[in-house]
Tab-separated table of C-alpha atoms and ligand atoms in Angstrom:
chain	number	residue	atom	x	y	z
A	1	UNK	CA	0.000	0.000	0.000
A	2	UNK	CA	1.522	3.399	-1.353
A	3	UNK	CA	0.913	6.344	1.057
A	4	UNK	CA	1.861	9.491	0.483
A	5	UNK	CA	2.711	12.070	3.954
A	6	UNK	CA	2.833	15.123	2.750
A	7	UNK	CA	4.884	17.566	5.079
A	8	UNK	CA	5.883	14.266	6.470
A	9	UNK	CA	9.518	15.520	7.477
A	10	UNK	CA	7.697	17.745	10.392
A	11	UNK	CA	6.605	17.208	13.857
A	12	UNK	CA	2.935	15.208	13.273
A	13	UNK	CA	3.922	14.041	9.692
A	14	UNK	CA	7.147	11.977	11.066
A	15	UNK	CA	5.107	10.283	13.749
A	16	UNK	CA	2.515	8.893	11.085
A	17	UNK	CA	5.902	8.210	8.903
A	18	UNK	CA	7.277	6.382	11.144
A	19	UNK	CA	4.331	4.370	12.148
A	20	UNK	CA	2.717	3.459	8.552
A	21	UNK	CA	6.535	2.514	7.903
A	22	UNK	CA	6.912	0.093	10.864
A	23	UNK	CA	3.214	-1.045	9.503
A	24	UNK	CA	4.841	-1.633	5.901
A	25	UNK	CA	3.010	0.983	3.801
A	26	UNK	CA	5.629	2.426	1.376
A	27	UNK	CA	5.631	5.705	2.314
A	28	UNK	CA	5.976	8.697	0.268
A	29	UNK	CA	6.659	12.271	1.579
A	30	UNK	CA	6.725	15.506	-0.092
A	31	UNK	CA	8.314	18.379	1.852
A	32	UNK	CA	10.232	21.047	1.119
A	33	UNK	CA	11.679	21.181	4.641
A	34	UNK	CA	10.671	24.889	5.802
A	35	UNK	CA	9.949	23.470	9.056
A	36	UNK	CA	10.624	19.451	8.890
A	37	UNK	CA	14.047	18.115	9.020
A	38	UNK	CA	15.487	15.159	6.948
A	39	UNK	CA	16.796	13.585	10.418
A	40	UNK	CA	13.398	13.756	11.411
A	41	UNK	CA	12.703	10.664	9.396
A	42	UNK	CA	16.420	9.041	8.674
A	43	UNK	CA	14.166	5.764	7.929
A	44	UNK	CA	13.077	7.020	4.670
A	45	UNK	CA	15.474	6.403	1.949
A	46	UNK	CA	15.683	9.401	-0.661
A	47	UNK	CA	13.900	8.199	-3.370
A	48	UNK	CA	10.679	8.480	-0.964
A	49	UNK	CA	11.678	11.802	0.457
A	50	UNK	CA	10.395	13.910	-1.959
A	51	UNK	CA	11.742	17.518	-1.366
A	52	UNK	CA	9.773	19.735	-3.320
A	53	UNK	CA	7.021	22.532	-2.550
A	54	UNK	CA	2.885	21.660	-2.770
A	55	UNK	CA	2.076	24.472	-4.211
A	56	UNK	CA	4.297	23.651	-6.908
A	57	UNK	CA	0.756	22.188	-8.601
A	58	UNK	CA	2.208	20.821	-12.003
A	59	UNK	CA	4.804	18.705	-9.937
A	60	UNK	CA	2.066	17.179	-7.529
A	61	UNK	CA	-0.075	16.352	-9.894
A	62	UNK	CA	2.522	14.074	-11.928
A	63	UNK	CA	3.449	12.679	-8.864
A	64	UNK	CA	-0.125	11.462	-7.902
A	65	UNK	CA	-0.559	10.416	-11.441
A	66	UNK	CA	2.858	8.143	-11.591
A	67	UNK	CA	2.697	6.963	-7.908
A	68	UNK	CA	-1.159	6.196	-7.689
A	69	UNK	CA	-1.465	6.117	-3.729
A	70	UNK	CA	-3.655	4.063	-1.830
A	71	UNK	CA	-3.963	6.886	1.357
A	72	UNK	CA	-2.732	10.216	1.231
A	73	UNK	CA	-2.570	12.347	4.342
A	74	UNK	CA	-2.385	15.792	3.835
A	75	UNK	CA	-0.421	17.918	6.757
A	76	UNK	CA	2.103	20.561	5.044
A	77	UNK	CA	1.056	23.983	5.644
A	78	UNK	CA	1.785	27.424	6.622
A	79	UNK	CA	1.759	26.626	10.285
A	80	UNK	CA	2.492	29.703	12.156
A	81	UNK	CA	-0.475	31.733	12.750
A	82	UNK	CA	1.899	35.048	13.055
A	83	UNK	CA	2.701	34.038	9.458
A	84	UNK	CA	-0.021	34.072	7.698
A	85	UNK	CA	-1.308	37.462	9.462
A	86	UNK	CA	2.171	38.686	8.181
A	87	UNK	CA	1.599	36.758	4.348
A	88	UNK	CA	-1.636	35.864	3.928
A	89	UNK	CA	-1.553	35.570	0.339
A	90	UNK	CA	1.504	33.599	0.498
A	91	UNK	CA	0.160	30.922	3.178
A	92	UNK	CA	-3.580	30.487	1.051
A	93	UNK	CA	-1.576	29.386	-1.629
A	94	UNK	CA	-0.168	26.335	0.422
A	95	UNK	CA	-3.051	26.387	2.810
A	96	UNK	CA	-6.003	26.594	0.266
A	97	UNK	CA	-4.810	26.193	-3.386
A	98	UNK	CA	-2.157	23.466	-2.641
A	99	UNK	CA	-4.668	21.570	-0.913
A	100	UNK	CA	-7.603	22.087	-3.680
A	101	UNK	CA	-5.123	21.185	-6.521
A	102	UNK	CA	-4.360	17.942	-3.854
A	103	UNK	CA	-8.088	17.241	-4.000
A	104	UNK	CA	-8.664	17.671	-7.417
A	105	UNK	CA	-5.254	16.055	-8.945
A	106	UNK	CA	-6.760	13.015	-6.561
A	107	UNK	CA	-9.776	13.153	-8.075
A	108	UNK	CA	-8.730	13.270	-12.467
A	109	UNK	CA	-5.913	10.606	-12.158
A	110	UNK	CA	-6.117	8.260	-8.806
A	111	UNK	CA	-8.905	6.159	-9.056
A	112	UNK	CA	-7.035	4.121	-6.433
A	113	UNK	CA	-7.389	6.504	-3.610
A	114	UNK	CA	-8.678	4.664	-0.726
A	115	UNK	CA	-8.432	7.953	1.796
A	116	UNK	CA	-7.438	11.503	1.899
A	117	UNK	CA	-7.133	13.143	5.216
A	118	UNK	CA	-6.285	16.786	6.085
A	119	UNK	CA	-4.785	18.401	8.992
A	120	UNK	CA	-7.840	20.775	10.327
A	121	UNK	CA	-7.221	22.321	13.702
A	122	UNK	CA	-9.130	23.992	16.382
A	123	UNK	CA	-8.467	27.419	15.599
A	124	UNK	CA	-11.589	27.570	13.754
A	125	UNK	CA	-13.475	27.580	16.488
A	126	UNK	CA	-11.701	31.054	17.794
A	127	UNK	CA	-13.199	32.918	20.552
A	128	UNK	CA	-16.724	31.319	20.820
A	129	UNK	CA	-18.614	30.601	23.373
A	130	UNK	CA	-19.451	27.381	25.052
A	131	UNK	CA	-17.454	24.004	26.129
A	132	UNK	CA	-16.668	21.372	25.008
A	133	UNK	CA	-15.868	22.407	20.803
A	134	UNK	CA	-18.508	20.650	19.063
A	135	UNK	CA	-17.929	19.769	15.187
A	136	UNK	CA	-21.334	20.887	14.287
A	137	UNK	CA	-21.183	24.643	15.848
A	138	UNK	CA	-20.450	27.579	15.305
A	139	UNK	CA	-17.350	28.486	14.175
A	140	UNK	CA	-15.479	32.000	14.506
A	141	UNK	CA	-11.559	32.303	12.724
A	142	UNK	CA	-9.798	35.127	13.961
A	143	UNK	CA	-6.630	34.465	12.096
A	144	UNK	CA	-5.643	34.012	8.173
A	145	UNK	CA	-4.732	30.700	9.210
A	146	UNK	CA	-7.995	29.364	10.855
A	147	UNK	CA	-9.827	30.772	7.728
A	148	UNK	CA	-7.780	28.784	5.760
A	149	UNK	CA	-7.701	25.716	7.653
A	150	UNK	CA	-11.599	25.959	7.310
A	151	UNK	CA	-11.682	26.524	3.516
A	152	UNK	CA	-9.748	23.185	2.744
A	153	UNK	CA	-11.935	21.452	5.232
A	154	UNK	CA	-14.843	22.151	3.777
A	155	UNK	CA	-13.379	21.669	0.190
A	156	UNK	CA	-12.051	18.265	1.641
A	157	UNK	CA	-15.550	17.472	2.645
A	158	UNK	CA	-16.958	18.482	-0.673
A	159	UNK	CA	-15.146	16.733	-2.702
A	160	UNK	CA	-16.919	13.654	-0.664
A	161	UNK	CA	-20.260	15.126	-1.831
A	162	UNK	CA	-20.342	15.476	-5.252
A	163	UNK	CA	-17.535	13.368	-5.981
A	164	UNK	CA	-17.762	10.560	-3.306
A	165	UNK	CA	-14.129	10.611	-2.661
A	166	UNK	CA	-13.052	8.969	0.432
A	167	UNK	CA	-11.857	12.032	2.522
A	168	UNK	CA	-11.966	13.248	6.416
A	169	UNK	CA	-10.716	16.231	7.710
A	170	UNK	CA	-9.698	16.048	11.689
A	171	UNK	CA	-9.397	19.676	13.733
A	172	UNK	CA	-6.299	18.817	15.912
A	173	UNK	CA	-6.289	20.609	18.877
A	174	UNK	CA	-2.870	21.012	20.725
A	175	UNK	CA	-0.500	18.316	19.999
A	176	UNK	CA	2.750	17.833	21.713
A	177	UNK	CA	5.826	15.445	21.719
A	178	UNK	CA	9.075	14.515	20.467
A	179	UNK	CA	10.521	16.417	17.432
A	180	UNK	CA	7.927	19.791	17.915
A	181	UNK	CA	10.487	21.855	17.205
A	182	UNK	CA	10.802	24.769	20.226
A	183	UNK	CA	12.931	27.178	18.112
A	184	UNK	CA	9.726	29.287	17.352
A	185	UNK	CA	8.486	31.259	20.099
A	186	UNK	CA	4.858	30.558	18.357
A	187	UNK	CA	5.192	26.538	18.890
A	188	UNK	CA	3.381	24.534	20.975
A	189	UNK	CA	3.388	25.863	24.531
A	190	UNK	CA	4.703	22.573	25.925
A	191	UNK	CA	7.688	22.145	23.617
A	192	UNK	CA	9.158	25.767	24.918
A	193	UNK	CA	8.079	25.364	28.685
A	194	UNK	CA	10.080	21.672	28.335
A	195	UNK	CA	12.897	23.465	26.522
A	196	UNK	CA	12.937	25.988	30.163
A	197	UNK	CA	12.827	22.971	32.393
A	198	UNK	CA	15.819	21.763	30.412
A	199	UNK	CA	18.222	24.929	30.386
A	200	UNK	CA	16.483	26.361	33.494
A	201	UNK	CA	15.006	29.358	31.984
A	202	UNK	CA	12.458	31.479	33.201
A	203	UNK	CA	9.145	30.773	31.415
A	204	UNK	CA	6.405	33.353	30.369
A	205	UNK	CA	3.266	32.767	30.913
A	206	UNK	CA	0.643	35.332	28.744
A	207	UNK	CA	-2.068	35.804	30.856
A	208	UNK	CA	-2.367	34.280	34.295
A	209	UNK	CA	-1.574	30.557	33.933
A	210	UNK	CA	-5.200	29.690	34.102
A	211	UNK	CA	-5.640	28.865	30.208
A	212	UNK	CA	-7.052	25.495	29.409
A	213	UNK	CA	-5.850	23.795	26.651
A	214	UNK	CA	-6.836	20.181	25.188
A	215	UNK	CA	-3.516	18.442	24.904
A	216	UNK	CA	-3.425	15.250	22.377
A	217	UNK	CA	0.307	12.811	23.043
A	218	UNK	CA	1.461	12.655	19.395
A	219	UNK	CA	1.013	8.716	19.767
A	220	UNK	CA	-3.074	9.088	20.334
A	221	UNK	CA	-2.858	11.384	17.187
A	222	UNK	CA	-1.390	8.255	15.228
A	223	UNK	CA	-3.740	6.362	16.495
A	224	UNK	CA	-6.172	8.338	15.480
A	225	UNK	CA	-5.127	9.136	12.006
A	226	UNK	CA	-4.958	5.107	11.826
A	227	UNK	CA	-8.449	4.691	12.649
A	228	UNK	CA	-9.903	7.108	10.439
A	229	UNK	CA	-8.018	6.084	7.353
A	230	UNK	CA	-9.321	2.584	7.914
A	231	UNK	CA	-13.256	3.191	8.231
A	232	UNK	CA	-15.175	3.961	5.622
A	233	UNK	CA	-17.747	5.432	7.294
A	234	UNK	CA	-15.884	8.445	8.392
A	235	UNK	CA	-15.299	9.279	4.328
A	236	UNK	CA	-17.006	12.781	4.318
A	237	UNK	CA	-16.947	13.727	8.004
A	238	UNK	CA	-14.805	15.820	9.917
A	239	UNK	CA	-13.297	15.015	13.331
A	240	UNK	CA	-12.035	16.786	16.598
A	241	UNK	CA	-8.861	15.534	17.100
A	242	UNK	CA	-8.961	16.277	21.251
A	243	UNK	CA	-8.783	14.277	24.423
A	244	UNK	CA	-11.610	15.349	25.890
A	245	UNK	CA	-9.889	16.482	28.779
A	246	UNK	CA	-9.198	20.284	29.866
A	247	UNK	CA	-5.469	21.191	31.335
A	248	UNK	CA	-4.386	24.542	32.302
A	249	UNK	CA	-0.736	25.547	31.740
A	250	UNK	CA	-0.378	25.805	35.425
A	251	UNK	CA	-1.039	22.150	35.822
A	252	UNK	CA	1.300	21.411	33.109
A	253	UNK	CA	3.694	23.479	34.966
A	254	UNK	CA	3.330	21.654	37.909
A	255	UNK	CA	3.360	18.021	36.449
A	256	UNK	CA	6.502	19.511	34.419
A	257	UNK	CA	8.109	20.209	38.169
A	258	UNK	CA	7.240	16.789	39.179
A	259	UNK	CA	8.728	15.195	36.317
A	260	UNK	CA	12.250	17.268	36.610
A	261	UNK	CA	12.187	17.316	40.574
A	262	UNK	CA	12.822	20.860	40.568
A	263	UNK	CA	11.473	24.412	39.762
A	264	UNK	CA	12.164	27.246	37.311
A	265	UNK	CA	11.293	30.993	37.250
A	266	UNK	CA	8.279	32.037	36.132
A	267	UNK	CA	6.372	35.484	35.284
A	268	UNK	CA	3.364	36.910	33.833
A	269	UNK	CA	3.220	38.728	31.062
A	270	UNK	CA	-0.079	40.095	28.715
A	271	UNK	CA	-2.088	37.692	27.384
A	272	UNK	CA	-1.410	37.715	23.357
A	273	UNK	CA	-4.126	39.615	21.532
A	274	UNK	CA	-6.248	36.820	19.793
A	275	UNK	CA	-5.455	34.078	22.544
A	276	UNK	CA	-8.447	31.738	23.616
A	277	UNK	CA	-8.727	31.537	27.334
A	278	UNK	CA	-10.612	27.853	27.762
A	279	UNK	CA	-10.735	25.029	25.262
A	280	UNK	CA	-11.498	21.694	24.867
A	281	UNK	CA	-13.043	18.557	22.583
A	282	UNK	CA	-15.975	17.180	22.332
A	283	UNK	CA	-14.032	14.023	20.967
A	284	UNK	CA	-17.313	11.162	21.103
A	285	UNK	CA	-17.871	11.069	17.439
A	286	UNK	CA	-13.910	10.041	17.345
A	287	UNK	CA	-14.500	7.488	20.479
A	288	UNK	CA	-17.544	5.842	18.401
A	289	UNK	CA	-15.040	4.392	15.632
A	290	UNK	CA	-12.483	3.026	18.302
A	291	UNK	CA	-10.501	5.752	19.160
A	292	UNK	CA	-9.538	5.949	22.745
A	293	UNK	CA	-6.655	8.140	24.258
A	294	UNK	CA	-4.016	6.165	25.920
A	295	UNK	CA	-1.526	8.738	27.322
A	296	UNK	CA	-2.991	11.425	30.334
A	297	UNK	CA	-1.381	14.106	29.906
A	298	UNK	CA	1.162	12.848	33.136
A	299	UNK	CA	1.898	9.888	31.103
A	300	UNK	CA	2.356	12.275	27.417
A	301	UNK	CA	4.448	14.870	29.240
A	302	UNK	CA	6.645	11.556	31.087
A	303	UNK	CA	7.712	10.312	27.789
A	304	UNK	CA	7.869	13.334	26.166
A	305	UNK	CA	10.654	14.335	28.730
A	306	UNK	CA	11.933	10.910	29.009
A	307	UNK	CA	12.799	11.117	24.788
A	308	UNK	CA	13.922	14.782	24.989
A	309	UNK	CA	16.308	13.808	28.015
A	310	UNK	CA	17.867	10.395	26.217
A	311	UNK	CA	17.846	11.892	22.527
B	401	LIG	N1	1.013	20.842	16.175
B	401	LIG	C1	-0.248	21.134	16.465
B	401	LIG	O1	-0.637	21.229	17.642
B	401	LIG	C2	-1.257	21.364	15.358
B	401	LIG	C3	-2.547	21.803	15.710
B	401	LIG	C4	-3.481	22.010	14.688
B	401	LIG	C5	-3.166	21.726	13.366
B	401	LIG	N2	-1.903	21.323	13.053
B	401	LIG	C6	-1.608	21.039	11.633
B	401	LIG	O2	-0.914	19.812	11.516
B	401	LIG	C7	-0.034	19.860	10.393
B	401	LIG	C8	1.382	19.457	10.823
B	401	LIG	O3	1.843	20.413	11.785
B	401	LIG	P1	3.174	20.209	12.654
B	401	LIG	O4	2.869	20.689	14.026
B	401	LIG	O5	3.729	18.858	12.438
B	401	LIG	O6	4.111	21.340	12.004
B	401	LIG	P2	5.549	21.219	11.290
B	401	LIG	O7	5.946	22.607	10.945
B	401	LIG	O8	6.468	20.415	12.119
B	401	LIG	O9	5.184	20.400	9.967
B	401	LIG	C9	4.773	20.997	8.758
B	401	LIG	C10	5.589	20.372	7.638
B	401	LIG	O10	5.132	20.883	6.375
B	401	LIG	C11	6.261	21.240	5.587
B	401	LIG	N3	5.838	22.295	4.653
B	401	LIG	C12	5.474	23.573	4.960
B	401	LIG	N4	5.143	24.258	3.845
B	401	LIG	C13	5.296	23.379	2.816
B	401	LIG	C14	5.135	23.486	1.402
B	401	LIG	N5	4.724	24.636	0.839
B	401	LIG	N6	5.406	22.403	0.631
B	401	LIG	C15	5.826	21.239	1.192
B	401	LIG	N7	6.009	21.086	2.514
B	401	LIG	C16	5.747	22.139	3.321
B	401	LIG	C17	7.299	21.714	6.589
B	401	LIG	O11	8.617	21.680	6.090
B	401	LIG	C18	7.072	20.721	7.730
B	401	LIG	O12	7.851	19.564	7.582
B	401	LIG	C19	-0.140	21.290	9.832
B	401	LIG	O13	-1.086	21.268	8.781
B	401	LIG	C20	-0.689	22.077	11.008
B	401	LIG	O14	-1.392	23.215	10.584
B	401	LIG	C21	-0.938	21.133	14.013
């Protein structure tokens, strides 16, 4: 089976890599390694790591026409929400057209596509009201990026309805583990408070700590992914990609303390303009294919440390 990752050389994309590897799938990824890394995924040989743009449209369409994949999940993207307020011409381009000519390039030449997936997230859901983030509610972008990551949804989902092609979208809420790269002071929050811990830094917290976020262990996101690609009956749906549970940073700061046996400065700064105070996923339409979460997030952030500490 022939699956192609694209932005597979990142954080989320070499997890899946790794795994659909170890499961035998020949994987494929196309990258051009803004933000992935080649040692990211050492396992792939170079004739699978494919290092060329997506919105490079001619390219990716030959490609799905020669290789003919079985699955393709669909991650690369302008990630950084500062970004695409900066460029948000540039990032529709990857975040919108890329994806659209993805759809559509599946859809003239690979009539052997048993799943497309795409990499939603939860910042389409902005600043509304009400807990937990339900699938079917409202929805409020604040950003170029959320807008974006809602237009390829919904073309992702469309492309089930009037072409019945096998495709799910999942809204990934915050995902953390080994290889999120902590360079960018925009990354996920755990990544750069772990990076503290490690060099005993002092650690800002915007706002006052009390923030909930819904943290996902990279390996339920796998797991996940996995499940979805595998069941037909999530072809046209889209999924929150949570754990159902709600964790402030304080308590991550504290379970980070307990894990290191020691503390680190902290202060308060501003909240950032734009930042949602409380969040979490309604995850039960996930839970009713299979999927259950495995790691708390004491048992995520334990081997997440453990790997950053022995790597
Ligand atoms: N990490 C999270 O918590 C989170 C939350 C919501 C959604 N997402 C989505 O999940 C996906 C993966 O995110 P990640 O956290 O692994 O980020 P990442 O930056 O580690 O991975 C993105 C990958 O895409 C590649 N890429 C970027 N632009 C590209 C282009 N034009 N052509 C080819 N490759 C390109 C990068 O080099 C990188 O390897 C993204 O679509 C992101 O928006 C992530």
């Amino acid at each position: 089976m022939k699956i192609l990752i694209t932005g597979g050389a990142g954080f989320i994309g070499s997890h899946l890599a790794e795994y659909f590897n170890e499961q035998n799938y020949e994987v494929f990824i196309l990258d051009n390694l803004k933000t992935g890394y080649h040692s990211n995924v050492g396992f792939i040989d170079n004739a699978h790591l494919i290092d060329n743009d997506v919105t490079n449209s001619q390219f990716v369409t030959e490609l799905i026409k020669k290789e003919q994949f079985d699955y393709v999940i669909h991650l690369a993207a302008v990630v950084s929400v500062v970004e695409t307020i900066k460029n948000p011409i540039l990032s529709q381009s990857v975040n919108i057209e890329a994806t659209l000519n993805m759809l559509e390039s599946n859809r003239q030449y690979n009539k052997n596509l048993k799943k497309f997936i795409f990499a939603s997230s939860a910042a389409v859901y902005g600043n509304t009201e009400g807990l937990p983030k339900k699938v079917n509610t409202f929805i409020d972008p604040e950003s170029p990026y959320a807008i974006e990551k809602y237009a390829a949804e919904q073309y992702t989902k469309l492309y089930n309805k009037l072409f019945n092609m096998p495709t799910t979208s999942l809204r990934f809420f915050n995902i953390y583990g080994p290889r999120q790269d902590p360079s960018s002071p925009y990354s996920g929050v755990l990544s750069i408070m772990n990076e503290k811990f490690q060099n005993d830094d002092t650690f800002t917290f915007f706002g006052d700590g009390e923030q909930t976020r819904d943290f996902v262990y990279v390996k339920d996101l796998v797991q996940a992914v996995s499940i979805v690609l595998n069941n037909e009956n999530a072809n046209g749906k889209i999924y929150n990609l949570g754990s159902g549970e709600q964790i402030s940073l304080l308590q991550i700061f504290n379970t980070f303390e307990k894990l290191y046996n020691k503390t680190i400065n902290y202060k308060f700064s501003d909240s950032r303009s734009g930042d949602i105070k409380h969040s979490y996923a309604q995850i039960e339409e996930l839970t009713s294919l299979g999927y259950k979460p495995k790691y708390s997030v004491e048992d995520g952030l334990a081997a997440y440390v453990n790997y950053t500490n022995h790597s």
